[in-house]
Amino acid sequence: MPRLRLSLLAAGLLAAASGAEAQTLRIAFKASMDGTDPHQTFTPNRNAQLHVWETLVTQDATLRPRPQLAESWRAIDPLTWEFKLRRDAVFHDGTPFTSADAAFSILRARAATGPRTYAAAVRNVAGVETPDAHTLIVRTTVPTPLQPDFLAAIAILNARAADGAVDADFNGGRAAIGTGPYRWGRWTPQQDVTFERSPNWRGTPEPWARVQIRFVPNDSARVAALLAGDVDVIDSVPTGLHQRVRENANLQLVNGYSVFTHYFYLDAMSAQIPNATGADGQPLPNNPLRDLRVRRAINHAINRVALADRVMEGGATATGQIAAPGLIGHVEGLALPEFNPARARALLAEAGYPNGFTLTVHCTQDRFAGDARTCQAIGQMLTAVGIRTVVEALPMPIYLRRSATQLAGGVPELSAHLAMFGSSSGIASEGLTALLRTPNAARAHGGWNRTRFSNAEFDAMLDRVDSEFDPETRERLTQEAIRWVADNVPLAPVFHVGASWGAKRGLVMTPRADQYTMATEIRPAP
């Protein structure tokens, strides 16, 4: 009899272990997190953090605003927004969510420092008021029609727990408390991050008791892990490996549109740049990228369709503008910059460079599948028209650091560089504000303006967009700004990056335009 009892106990333990394993969702990310503070931006960080911390206004899969911790909102007057907050939301430590937490979070995000913050989302906030525990008043310095949309970027923290918190406090420490469906587990840099299902979540309990996100930057290794059954879902499936996923009867390929655009950033402001040299290897006395004819020559030298179809193997859509189809601000019918090498060479000659020059181009090598190949291909295209190109592909952390570095006189260290960017709001005007608006820390303009581009006419265009409450007029003004960028080439959009996931059969997932992989949108098939 004792032996029978032991056998039954062992069977019960085995079944329990099997059940726990079945409730664990294992996801592999291409990009690694580099921090845990929810008010510091970086896509992999935010993707993970949104499992734990919620926002007043969330976004659906097409990045349209939806209620989350705020049940409703309205403009009381052009400078005042009122938000009515949920009464059933609690933090993971059991304390209720109130307007004081929302106010604290907005002000903390506004005061955040560093090269990557969400300050742009609250740049116009003059102050916040909390007339009662479930009402929040946001006052702005200027009319801000999109303020509710912008608040989708601001994670709501527990004011008591996060007061004075630093990054380490969010990694399982005192500040790692949110209102989301999952509790923070632990982040191990370069390895993984884990979450546990929250027992006091106000909604239907998540099907996954535990979520583990592993960081696997190598594309082949990530796909191999899926094929071997070591993970359940992977992001950023490179197009060259789509077939391997499709042909496996136990797997499925999930495709979607992306908010991310691949850009060629050009320093059109500095009088002299370190990365443009003559035949003698010395920096040119004048920055050739300041000349519009040179920038247009670069535009004509790039075969965007070939890059999207062949280099990216169909995993991208050629473009000459900021927003992908379907997103706010996309200009329907805006023509691609013409691929015309002869015209590119003629423009270079007109600009005084009949024999071209040498240009060092920097890019990422691990941000998305195909980024380094794209960089090499663009280098060859530029070389073919006379801009002899040296390519330096960098790991993402090094790229982020160097692209934000300025040399003597404020000259950017990187003069011409390629990287992917997507505004978390999905709104084209916000992408323009981050990338090209004159840098102004007080107004949170130009947070990603690595080339220090500045143009009063362009800034005035965005000022008009920002103050317009009528959606149709605001759309028209946004499109005017996008056309201006296409004409003046302060940067060159190359292609919209597609989004692909691999998943086990038996799972249903919703592809998102922001390319986030959310456990909250992955479900067992009914």
Short mmCIF file of C-alpha atoms in Angstrom, two decimals:
data_model
loop_
_atom_site.label_atom_id
_atom_site.label_comp_id
_atom_site.label_asym_id
_atom_site.label_seq_id
_atom_site.Cartn_x
_atom_site.Cartn_y
_atom_site.Cartn_z
CA MET A 1 0.00 0.00 0.00
CA PRO A 2 2.77 2.53 0.81
CA ARG A 3 4.29 1.83 -2.62
CA LEU A 4 0.91 2.53 -4.25
CA ARG A 5 0.58 5.78 -2.33
CA LEU A 6 4.08 6.81 -3.44
CA SER A 7 3.23 5.99 -7.04
CA LEU A 8 0.06 8.04 -6.85
CA LEU A 9 1.94 10.92 -5.24
CA ALA A 10 4.60 10.82 -7.95
CA ALA A 11 1.93 10.77 -10.62
CA GLY A 12 0.21 13.73 -8.99
CA LEU A 13 3.44 15.72 -8.82
CA LEU A 14 4.18 14.89 -12.45
CA ALA A 15 0.72 16.04 -13.49
CA ALA A 16 1.08 19.26 -11.48
CA ALA A 17 4.46 19.94 -13.07
CA SER A 18 2.99 19.27 -16.50
CA GLY A 19 0.11 21.66 -15.79
CA ALA A 20 2.49 24.40 -14.64
CA GLU A 21 4.58 23.93 -17.77
CA ALA A 22 1.47 24.18 -19.91
CA GLN A 23 0.65 27.51 -18.27
CA THR A 24 4.09 28.97 -19.03
CA LEU A 25 4.35 31.02 -22.21
CA ARG A 26 7.87 31.20 -23.59
CA ILE A 27 8.67 34.02 -26.02
CA ALA A 28 11.96 34.83 -27.76
CA PHE A 29 12.78 38.46 -28.63
CA LYS A 30 15.39 39.45 -31.20
CA ALA A 31 16.32 42.65 -29.33
CA SER A 32 17.34 42.74 -25.68
CA MET A 33 16.11 45.05 -22.98
CA ASP A 34 18.60 47.58 -21.69
CA GLY A 35 16.71 48.96 -18.69
CA THR A 36 13.60 48.65 -16.54
CA ASP A 37 12.48 52.22 -15.78
CA PRO A 38 9.10 52.52 -17.60
CA HIS A 39 9.68 56.22 -18.28
CA GLN A 40 12.83 55.59 -20.36
CA THR A 41 12.13 54.65 -23.98
CA PHE A 42 13.40 51.69 -25.97
CA THR A 43 11.03 49.38 -27.81
CA PRO A 44 12.06 46.04 -26.21
CA ASN A 45 11.88 47.63 -22.76
CA ARG A 46 8.41 49.01 -23.33
CA ASN A 47 7.16 45.79 -24.90
CA ALA A 48 8.06 43.92 -21.73
CA GLN A 49 6.97 46.64 -19.31
CA LEU A 50 3.43 46.91 -20.70
CA HIS A 51 2.70 43.50 -19.19
CA VAL A 52 3.18 45.04 -15.75
CA TRP A 53 2.42 48.76 -16.00
CA GLU A 54 -0.70 50.10 -17.67
CA THR A 55 -1.49 53.52 -19.13
CA LEU A 56 -4.49 55.83 -18.91
CA VAL A 57 -5.11 55.39 -22.63
CA THR A 58 -3.95 52.26 -24.41
CA GLN A 59 -3.66 51.41 -28.09
CA ASP A 60 -5.26 48.65 -30.10
CA ALA A 61 -3.34 46.61 -32.65
CA THR A 62 -3.59 49.47 -35.20
CA LEU A 63 -2.45 51.98 -32.54
CA ARG A 64 -5.82 53.69 -32.19
CA PRO A 65 -6.52 55.02 -28.68
CA ARG A 66 -8.67 52.94 -26.32
CA PRO A 67 -9.59 53.33 -22.63
CA GLN A 68 -7.49 51.51 -20.05
CA LEU A 69 -7.00 53.08 -16.61
CA ALA A 70 -9.04 56.05 -17.83
CA GLU A 71 -12.62 55.09 -18.63
CA SER A 72 -13.33 58.32 -20.55
CA TRP A 73 -11.92 61.75 -21.31
CA ARG A 74 -13.11 65.08 -22.67
CA ALA A 75 -11.76 68.53 -23.47
CA ILE A 76 -13.32 71.01 -21.05
CA ASP A 77 -11.70 73.89 -22.95
CA PRO A 78 -8.76 74.14 -25.39
CA LEU A 79 -6.26 73.98 -22.51
CA THR A 80 -7.97 71.50 -20.19
CA TRP A 81 -8.61 67.76 -20.36
CA GLU A 82 -10.67 65.80 -17.85
CA PHE A 83 -10.10 62.06 -17.37
CA LYS A 84 -12.47 59.81 -15.45
CA LEU A 85 -10.52 56.92 -13.95
CA ARG A 86 -11.37 53.30 -13.21
CA ARG A 87 -12.49 52.48 -9.68
CA ASP A 88 -11.61 48.77 -9.76
CA ALA A 89 -7.90 48.94 -10.57
CA VAL A 90 -5.39 48.00 -7.86
CA PHE A 91 -1.63 47.72 -7.78
CA HIS A 92 0.07 44.40 -7.32
CA ASP A 93 0.62 45.14 -3.62
CA GLY A 94 -3.14 45.56 -3.16
CA THR A 95 -3.22 49.36 -2.90
CA PRO A 96 -5.92 51.06 -5.01
CA PHE A 97 -5.04 53.04 -8.10
CA THR A 98 -6.04 56.70 -7.74
CA SER A 99 -5.67 59.98 -9.55
CA ALA A 100 -2.65 60.75 -7.34
CA ASP A 101 -0.76 57.89 -9.01
CA ALA A 102 -1.69 59.18 -12.46
CA ALA A 103 -0.62 62.71 -11.58
CA PHE A 104 2.69 61.49 -10.11
CA SER A 105 3.43 59.41 -13.20
CA ILE A 106 2.76 62.24 -15.65
CA LEU A 107 4.95 64.68 -13.73
CA ARG A 108 7.72 62.10 -13.32
CA ALA A 109 7.69 61.34 -17.06
CA ARG A 110 7.80 65.06 -17.81
CA ALA A 111 10.86 65.49 -15.58
CA ALA A 112 12.72 62.42 -16.90
CA THR A 113 16.22 63.10 -18.20
CA GLY A 114 18.50 61.28 -20.60
CA PRO A 115 18.59 60.73 -24.36
CA ARG A 116 15.51 58.46 -24.44
CA THR A 117 12.48 59.64 -22.50
CA TYR A 118 8.75 60.05 -23.08
CA ALA A 119 8.91 63.74 -22.24
CA ALA A 120 7.61 64.58 -25.73
CA ALA A 121 4.28 62.96 -24.82
CA VAL A 122 3.77 65.45 -21.99
CA ARG A 123 5.72 68.37 -23.41
CA ASN A 124 2.70 70.69 -23.28
CA VAL A 125 1.47 69.68 -19.83
CA ALA A 126 1.43 72.72 -17.56
CA GLY A 127 0.08 70.90 -14.54
CA VAL A 128 -2.21 68.20 -13.22
CA GLU A 129 -4.96 68.34 -10.63
CA THR A 130 -6.76 65.63 -8.66
CA PRO A 131 -10.19 66.95 -7.58
CA ASP A 132 -11.06 63.46 -6.32
CA ALA A 133 -9.58 59.97 -6.31
CA HIS A 134 -11.04 59.08 -9.69
CA THR A 135 -10.84 62.37 -11.62
CA LEU A 136 -7.70 63.76 -13.20
CA ILE A 137 -7.41 67.22 -14.74
CA VAL A 138 -4.58 67.83 -17.20
CA ARG A 139 -3.88 71.44 -18.09
CA THR A 140 -1.71 72.29 -21.09
CA THR A 141 0.29 75.35 -21.99
CA VAL A 142 -1.10 75.39 -25.53
CA PRO A 143 -4.06 73.65 -27.17
CA THR A 144 -3.07 69.97 -27.47
CA PRO A 145 -5.76 68.05 -29.35
CA LEU A 146 -3.83 64.78 -29.21
CA GLN A 147 -2.98 64.85 -25.51
CA PRO A 148 -5.09 61.73 -24.73
CA ASP A 149 -3.32 59.86 -27.56
CA PHE A 150 0.06 60.96 -26.22
CA LEU A 151 -0.71 59.61 -22.75
CA ALA A 152 -0.67 56.11 -24.20
CA ALA A 153 3.12 56.42 -23.79
CA ILE A 154 3.08 57.13 -20.05
CA ALA A 155 3.18 54.12 -17.74
CA ILE A 156 1.24 54.65 -14.52
CA LEU A 157 3.38 53.94 -11.48
CA ASN A 158 2.54 53.53 -7.82
CA ALA A 159 3.32 57.00 -6.46
CA ARG A 160 4.35 55.74 -3.03
CA ALA A 161 6.57 52.93 -4.31
CA ALA A 162 8.19 54.82 -7.19
CA ASP A 163 8.94 58.13 -5.48
CA GLY A 164 12.66 58.70 -5.94
CA ALA A 165 13.11 55.32 -7.64
CA VAL A 166 16.03 54.59 -9.94
CA ASP A 167 16.29 51.94 -12.65
CA ALA A 168 17.35 49.16 -10.26
CA ASP A 169 14.22 49.70 -8.15
CA PHE A 170 12.06 48.60 -11.08
CA ASN A 171 13.88 45.29 -11.52
CA GLY A 172 12.07 43.33 -8.83
CA GLY A 173 12.64 46.08 -6.28
CA ARG A 174 10.33 48.44 -4.43
CA ALA A 175 9.09 50.21 -7.59
CA ALA A 176 8.24 47.05 -9.55
CA ILE A 177 4.54 47.46 -8.86
CA GLY A 178 1.97 48.01 -11.58
CA THR A 179 -1.75 47.49 -12.19
CA GLY A 180 -1.32 45.14 -15.14
CA PRO A 181 -2.27 41.48 -15.50
CA TYR A 182 1.29 40.36 -14.70
CA ARG A 183 3.66 41.03 -11.83
CA TRP A 184 7.34 41.71 -12.39
CA GLY A 185 9.61 38.73 -11.89
CA ARG A 186 13.23 39.42 -12.72
CA TRP A 187 15.25 40.83 -15.60
CA THR A 188 18.64 39.29 -16.30
CA PRO A 189 20.47 41.53 -18.82
CA GLN A 190 21.20 39.86 -22.15
CA GLN A 191 19.30 36.74 -21.04
CA ASP A 192 15.63 37.02 -20.13
CA VAL A 193 12.84 38.64 -18.15
CA THR A 194 10.00 36.84 -16.39
CA PHE A 195 6.52 37.78 -15.23
CA GLU A 196 4.01 36.05 -12.96
CA ARG A 197 0.24 36.22 -13.31
CA SER A 198 -1.24 38.79 -10.93
CA PRO A 199 -3.76 37.33 -8.47
CA ASN A 200 -5.55 40.65 -8.00
CA TRP A 201 -5.99 41.55 -11.66
CA ARG A 202 -9.41 43.12 -12.13
CA GLY A 203 -10.19 41.31 -15.38
CA THR A 204 -10.41 37.72 -16.50
CA PRO A 205 -7.27 35.92 -15.26
CA GLU A 206 -4.61 35.46 -17.92
CA PRO A 207 -4.25 31.92 -19.28
CA TRP A 208 -0.50 32.04 -18.61
CA ALA A 209 0.63 31.62 -15.01
CA ARG A 210 4.15 32.61 -16.05
CA VAL A 211 5.64 34.43 -19.03
CA GLN A 212 9.32 34.14 -19.87
CA ILE A 213 10.83 36.39 -22.52
CA ARG A 214 14.25 35.27 -23.70
CA PHE A 215 16.62 37.47 -25.69
CA VAL A 216 17.93 35.63 -28.76
CA PRO A 217 19.45 38.17 -31.21
CA ASN A 218 20.62 35.58 -33.74
CA ASP A 219 17.83 34.98 -36.26
CA SER A 220 18.73 31.38 -37.02
CA ALA A 221 19.06 30.53 -33.34
CA ARG A 222 15.68 32.08 -32.59
CA VAL A 223 13.97 30.11 -35.36
CA ALA A 224 15.81 26.96 -34.29
CA ALA A 225 14.51 27.40 -30.75
CA LEU A 226 10.96 27.56 -32.11
CA LEU A 227 11.47 24.53 -34.32
CA ALA A 228 12.89 22.57 -31.38
CA GLY A 229 9.94 23.47 -29.16
CA ASP A 230 12.13 25.39 -26.71
CA VAL A 231 9.93 28.48 -27.09
CA ASP A 232 6.31 29.00 -28.08
CA VAL A 233 6.51 32.33 -29.94
CA ILE A 234 9.31 34.28 -31.60
CA ASP A 235 9.35 37.77 -33.06
CA SER A 236 11.20 39.20 -36.07
CA VAL A 237 11.21 36.10 -38.25
CA PRO A 238 13.50 37.02 -41.18
CA THR A 239 11.90 36.50 -44.55
CA GLY A 240 14.63 34.07 -45.55
CA LEU A 241 13.43 31.76 -42.79
CA HIS A 242 9.69 32.13 -43.36
CA GLN A 243 9.55 28.88 -45.30
CA ARG A 244 11.17 26.90 -42.49
CA VAL A 245 8.36 28.01 -40.20
CA ARG A 246 5.62 27.47 -42.78
CA GLU A 247 6.70 23.95 -43.68
CA ASN A 248 6.61 22.74 -40.07
CA ALA A 249 3.18 21.25 -39.35
CA ASN A 250 3.42 22.26 -35.69
CA LEU A 251 4.08 25.93 -36.40
CA GLN A 252 2.42 28.96 -37.99
CA LEU A 253 3.70 32.23 -39.45
CA VAL A 254 1.90 35.41 -38.41
CA ASN A 255 2.42 38.54 -40.54
CA GLY A 256 1.38 42.15 -39.98
CA TYR A 257 2.11 45.79 -40.79
CA SER A 258 4.63 47.76 -38.77
CA VAL A 259 4.85 51.30 -37.45
CA PHE A 260 8.63 51.20 -37.92
CA THR A 261 10.35 52.92 -40.82
CA HIS A 262 13.97 52.49 -41.84
CA TYR A 263 15.60 55.90 -42.29
CA PHE A 264 18.81 57.29 -43.73
CA TYR A 265 19.78 60.07 -41.31
CA LEU A 266 21.87 62.83 -42.88
CA ASP A 267 23.71 65.61 -41.07
CA ALA A 268 22.61 68.59 -43.16
CA MET A 269 23.50 71.15 -40.47
CA SER A 270 27.21 70.90 -39.58
CA ALA A 271 29.64 73.04 -41.56
CA GLN A 272 32.13 70.16 -41.68
CA ILE A 273 31.67 66.48 -40.82
CA PRO A 274 34.25 63.82 -39.91
CA ASN A 275 32.82 61.10 -42.12
CA ALA A 276 33.03 62.77 -45.55
CA THR A 277 36.55 62.69 -46.95
CA GLY A 278 38.34 63.46 -50.17
CA ALA A 279 40.78 61.41 -52.21
CA ASP A 280 43.53 62.21 -49.67
CA GLY A 281 41.50 60.70 -46.85
CA GLN A 282 41.13 64.06 -45.10
CA PRO A 283 37.73 65.51 -44.10
CA LEU A 284 36.27 67.72 -46.80
CA PRO A 285 36.43 71.44 -46.00
CA ASN A 286 32.66 71.71 -46.44
CA ASN A 287 29.94 69.28 -45.48
CA PRO A 288 28.49 67.96 -48.77
CA LEU A 289 25.29 66.84 -47.03
CA ARG A 290 24.33 70.49 -46.47
CA ASP A 291 23.72 70.78 -50.20
CA LEU A 292 20.16 69.79 -51.14
CA ARG A 293 21.42 68.53 -54.49
CA VAL A 294 23.66 65.99 -52.72
CA ARG A 295 20.81 64.83 -50.49
CA ARG A 296 18.57 64.45 -53.54
CA ALA A 297 21.36 62.58 -55.30
CA ILE A 298 21.44 60.13 -52.39
CA ASN A 299 17.67 59.74 -52.70
CA HIS A 300 17.96 58.95 -56.43
CA ALA A 301 20.84 56.52 -55.83
CA ILE A 302 18.79 54.26 -53.55
CA ASN A 303 16.72 51.54 -55.20
CA ARG A 304 14.07 51.20 -52.52
CA VAL A 305 12.01 48.60 -54.35
CA ALA A 306 15.02 46.33 -54.75
CA LEU A 307 15.88 46.74 -51.09
CA ALA A 308 12.35 45.89 -49.95
CA ASP A 309 11.80 43.02 -52.38
CA ARG A 310 15.23 41.45 -52.67
CA VAL A 311 17.50 42.48 -49.81
CA MET A 312 14.63 42.31 -47.29
CA GLU A 313 13.15 39.40 -49.26
CA GLY A 314 9.67 40.92 -49.29
CA GLY A 315 9.76 41.75 -45.60
CA ALA A 316 9.46 45.50 -46.15
CA THR A 317 7.53 48.05 -48.21
CA ALA A 318 9.45 50.71 -50.16
CA THR A 319 8.56 54.25 -49.11
CA GLY A 320 9.49 57.88 -49.24
CA GLN A 321 7.42 59.00 -46.25
CA ILE A 322 7.03 58.63 -42.50
CA ALA A 323 3.84 56.65 -41.88
CA ALA A 324 2.94 53.26 -43.31
CA PRO A 325 -0.44 52.72 -44.99
CA GLY A 326 -3.26 52.67 -42.48
CA LEU A 327 -1.46 54.78 -39.88
CA ILE A 328 -2.33 58.36 -38.99
CA GLY A 329 -0.57 60.75 -41.39
CA HIS A 330 0.08 58.42 -44.32
CA VAL A 331 -0.08 60.36 -47.61
CA GLU A 332 -1.93 58.22 -50.13
CA GLY A 333 -0.35 58.42 -53.59
CA LEU A 334 2.89 60.11 -52.56
CA ALA A 335 5.38 58.88 -55.16
CA LEU A 336 8.56 57.05 -54.25
CA PRO A 337 11.79 58.96 -54.88
CA GLU A 338 12.80 57.85 -58.35
CA PHE A 339 15.69 55.42 -58.57
CA ASN A 340 17.79 57.22 -61.17
CA PRO A 341 21.58 56.79 -60.89
CA ALA A 342 22.23 59.05 -63.89
CA ARG A 343 20.29 61.86 -62.24
CA ALA A 344 22.16 61.22 -58.99
CA ARG A 345 25.54 61.61 -60.74
CA ALA A 346 24.34 64.78 -62.48
CA LEU A 347 23.21 66.31 -59.17
CA LEU A 348 26.56 65.51 -57.57
CA ALA A 349 28.33 67.24 -60.45
CA GLU A 350 26.05 70.28 -60.12
CA ALA A 351 26.89 70.41 -56.41
CA GLY A 352 30.63 70.51 -57.19
CA TYR A 353 31.43 66.82 -56.73
CA PRO A 354 31.87 65.47 -60.26
CA ASN A 355 34.28 62.86 -58.90
CA GLY A 356 32.19 62.19 -55.83
CA PHE A 357 33.66 61.80 -52.35
CA THR A 358 34.05 59.14 -49.65
CA LEU A 359 31.37 58.75 -46.99
CA THR A 360 31.38 56.50 -43.93
CA VAL A 361 27.89 55.19 -43.25
CA HIS A 362 26.97 53.66 -39.88
CA CYS A 363 24.04 51.36 -39.23
CA THR A 364 22.63 48.78 -36.85
CA GLN A 365 23.43 45.11 -37.26
CA ASP A 366 20.93 43.54 -34.87
CA ARG A 367 17.87 45.79 -34.68
CA PHE A 368 15.80 43.92 -37.27
CA ALA A 369 16.32 41.07 -39.69
CA GLY A 370 18.19 42.42 -42.70
CA ASP A 371 19.45 45.71 -41.29
CA ALA A 372 23.15 45.01 -41.92
CA ARG A 373 22.45 43.59 -45.40
CA THR A 374 20.43 46.69 -46.23
CA CYS A 375 23.27 48.91 -45.10
CA GLN A 376 25.77 47.09 -47.30
CA ALA A 377 23.41 47.26 -50.28
CA ILE A 378 22.85 51.00 -49.86
CA GLY A 379 26.62 51.46 -49.61
CA GLN A 380 27.00 49.72 -52.97
CA MET A 381 24.26 51.88 -54.52
CA LEU A 382 25.93 55.08 -53.32
CA THR A 383 29.33 53.91 -54.50
CA ALA A 384 27.86 53.25 -57.95
CA VAL A 385 27.00 56.95 -58.36
CA GLY A 386 30.32 58.26 -57.03
CA ILE A 387 29.79 58.43 -53.25
CA ARG A 388 32.39 55.87 -52.27
CA THR A 389 30.94 54.31 -49.15
CA VAL A 390 32.56 52.68 -46.13
CA VAL A 391 30.01 50.76 -44.04
CA GLU A 392 30.29 50.26 -40.29
CA ALA A 393 27.53 48.02 -38.86
CA LEU A 394 27.19 48.39 -35.09
CA PRO A 395 25.46 46.45 -32.31
CA MET A 396 22.37 48.35 -31.20
CA PRO A 397 23.69 49.54 -27.80
CA ILE A 398 26.85 50.92 -29.44
CA TYR A 399 24.82 52.53 -32.22
CA LEU A 400 22.54 54.22 -29.67
CA ARG A 401 25.50 55.61 -27.78
CA ARG A 402 27.44 56.81 -30.81
CA SER A 403 24.43 58.27 -32.62
CA ALA A 404 23.79 60.45 -29.55
CA THR A 405 27.45 61.52 -29.22
CA GLN A 406 28.48 65.00 -30.28
CA LEU A 407 32.03 66.03 -31.03
CA ALA A 408 33.62 69.47 -30.68
CA GLY A 409 31.23 72.23 -31.63
CA GLY A 410 28.23 69.92 -31.27
CA VAL A 411 28.96 68.05 -34.51
CA PRO A 412 27.32 64.58 -34.43
CA GLU A 413 29.82 61.73 -34.37
CA LEU A 414 27.76 59.87 -36.98
CA SER A 415 27.18 61.94 -40.12
CA ALA A 416 25.19 59.48 -42.21
CA HIS A 417 23.53 56.53 -40.53
CA LEU A 418 20.74 54.03 -41.05
CA ALA A 419 18.36 52.82 -38.37
CA MET A 420 14.74 51.96 -37.71
CA PHE A 421 12.44 54.31 -35.79
CA GLY A 422 8.77 54.20 -34.93
CA SER A 423 6.76 56.64 -32.84
CA SER A 424 5.01 54.81 -30.01
CA SER A 425 1.87 56.84 -30.78
CA GLY A 426 1.78 55.69 -34.40
CA ILE A 427 1.05 59.30 -35.38
CA ALA A 428 3.18 60.71 -38.21
CA SER A 429 3.44 64.20 -36.73
CA GLU A 430 4.93 62.71 -33.57
CA GLY A 431 7.53 60.89 -35.65
CA LEU A 432 8.39 64.19 -37.29
CA THR A 433 8.59 65.91 -33.90
CA ALA A 434 10.99 63.29 -32.57
CA LEU A 435 13.19 63.07 -35.65
CA LEU A 436 13.29 66.52 -37.22
CA ARG A 437 11.88 69.23 -35.01
CA THR A 438 14.45 71.70 -33.71
CA PRO A 439 15.84 70.16 -30.51
CA ASN A 440 14.30 71.87 -27.51
CA ALA A 441 14.59 70.02 -24.22
CA ALA A 442 12.08 72.28 -22.48
CA ARG A 443 9.40 71.44 -25.06
CA ALA A 444 10.63 67.85 -25.58
CA HIS A 445 11.12 68.47 -29.29
CA GLY A 446 13.70 66.57 -31.31
CA GLY A 447 14.25 63.76 -28.82
CA TRP A 448 15.64 61.54 -31.61
CA ASN A 449 16.98 64.36 -33.79
CA ARG A 450 20.49 62.93 -33.96
CA THR A 451 21.48 65.21 -36.86
CA ARG A 452 20.40 68.44 -35.05
CA PHE A 453 18.25 69.38 -38.02
CA SER A 454 16.55 72.75 -37.58
CA ASN A 455 14.28 74.69 -39.92
CA ALA A 456 11.90 77.46 -38.82
CA GLU A 457 9.45 76.86 -41.68
CA PHE A 458 9.18 73.18 -40.83
CA ASP A 459 8.82 73.87 -37.10
CA ALA A 460 5.96 76.28 -37.85
CA MET A 461 4.20 73.55 -39.83
CA LEU A 462 4.28 71.23 -36.84
CA ASP A 463 3.16 74.04 -34.52
CA ARG A 464 0.02 74.34 -36.63
CA VAL A 465 -0.52 70.56 -36.54
CA ASP A 466 -0.18 70.53 -32.76
CA SER A 467 -2.82 73.20 -32.21
CA GLU A 468 -5.51 71.92 -34.58
CA PHE A 469 -8.50 70.16 -32.97
CA ASP A 470 -10.32 69.34 -36.21
CA PRO A 471 -9.10 65.88 -37.31
CA GLU A 472 -9.49 66.51 -41.05
CA THR A 473 -7.61 69.81 -40.96
CA ARG A 474 -4.92 68.29 -38.75
CA GLU A 475 -4.49 65.44 -41.23
CA ARG A 476 -4.11 67.89 -44.12
CA LEU A 477 -1.51 69.92 -42.21
CA THR A 478 0.39 66.76 -41.30
CA GLN A 479 0.50 65.70 -44.91
CA GLU A 480 1.87 69.10 -45.92
CA ALA A 481 4.74 68.60 -43.47
CA ILE A 482 5.40 65.12 -44.85
CA ARG A 483 5.54 66.46 -48.41
CA TRP A 484 7.99 69.14 -47.25
CA VAL A 485 10.28 66.43 -45.88
CA ALA A 486 10.04 64.51 -49.16
CA ASP A 487 11.10 67.65 -51.07
CA ASN A 488 13.88 68.82 -48.75
CA VAL A 489 15.31 65.46 -47.68
CA PRO A 490 16.52 66.27 -44.15
CA LEU A 491 16.39 62.50 -43.83
CA ALA A 492 15.47 59.79 -46.31
CA PRO A 493 12.79 57.22 -45.45
CA VAL A 494 13.80 53.96 -47.13
CA PHE A 495 11.16 51.35 -46.32
CA HIS A 496 8.50 50.41 -43.82
CA VAL A 497 9.64 47.36 -41.90
CA GLY A 498 7.20 44.45 -41.97
CA ALA A 499 6.40 42.36 -38.92
CA SER A 500 6.50 38.56 -38.73
CA TRP A 501 6.13 36.14 -35.85
CA GLY A 502 6.46 32.41 -35.56
CA ALA A 503 4.16 30.58 -33.16
CA LYS A 504 3.14 27.09 -32.21
CA ARG A 505 -0.10 25.87 -33.67
CA GLY A 506 -2.79 25.90 -31.05
CA LEU A 507 -2.05 29.52 -30.24
CA VAL A 508 -3.92 32.56 -31.52
CA MET A 509 -2.13 35.91 -31.54
CA THR A 510 -2.89 39.41 -32.75
CA PRO A 511 -0.16 41.08 -34.85
CA ARG A 512 0.47 44.65 -33.74
CA ALA A 513 1.67 47.60 -35.81
CA ASP A 514 4.15 48.53 -33.07
CA GLN A 515 5.64 45.01 -33.41
CA TYR A 516 5.11 44.34 -29.73
CA THR A 517 4.72 40.70 -28.75
CA MET A 518 2.19 40.77 -25.93
CA ALA A 519 1.34 37.71 -23.87
CA THR A 520 -1.99 39.43 -23.28
CA GLU A 521 -2.76 39.03 -26.97
CA ILE A 522 -1.67 35.39 -27.24
CA ARG A 523 -4.31 32.84 -26.36
CA PRO A 524 -4.82 29.10 -26.61
CA ALA A 525 -6.96 28.38 -29.66
CA PRO A 526 -10.59 27.72 -28.69
#
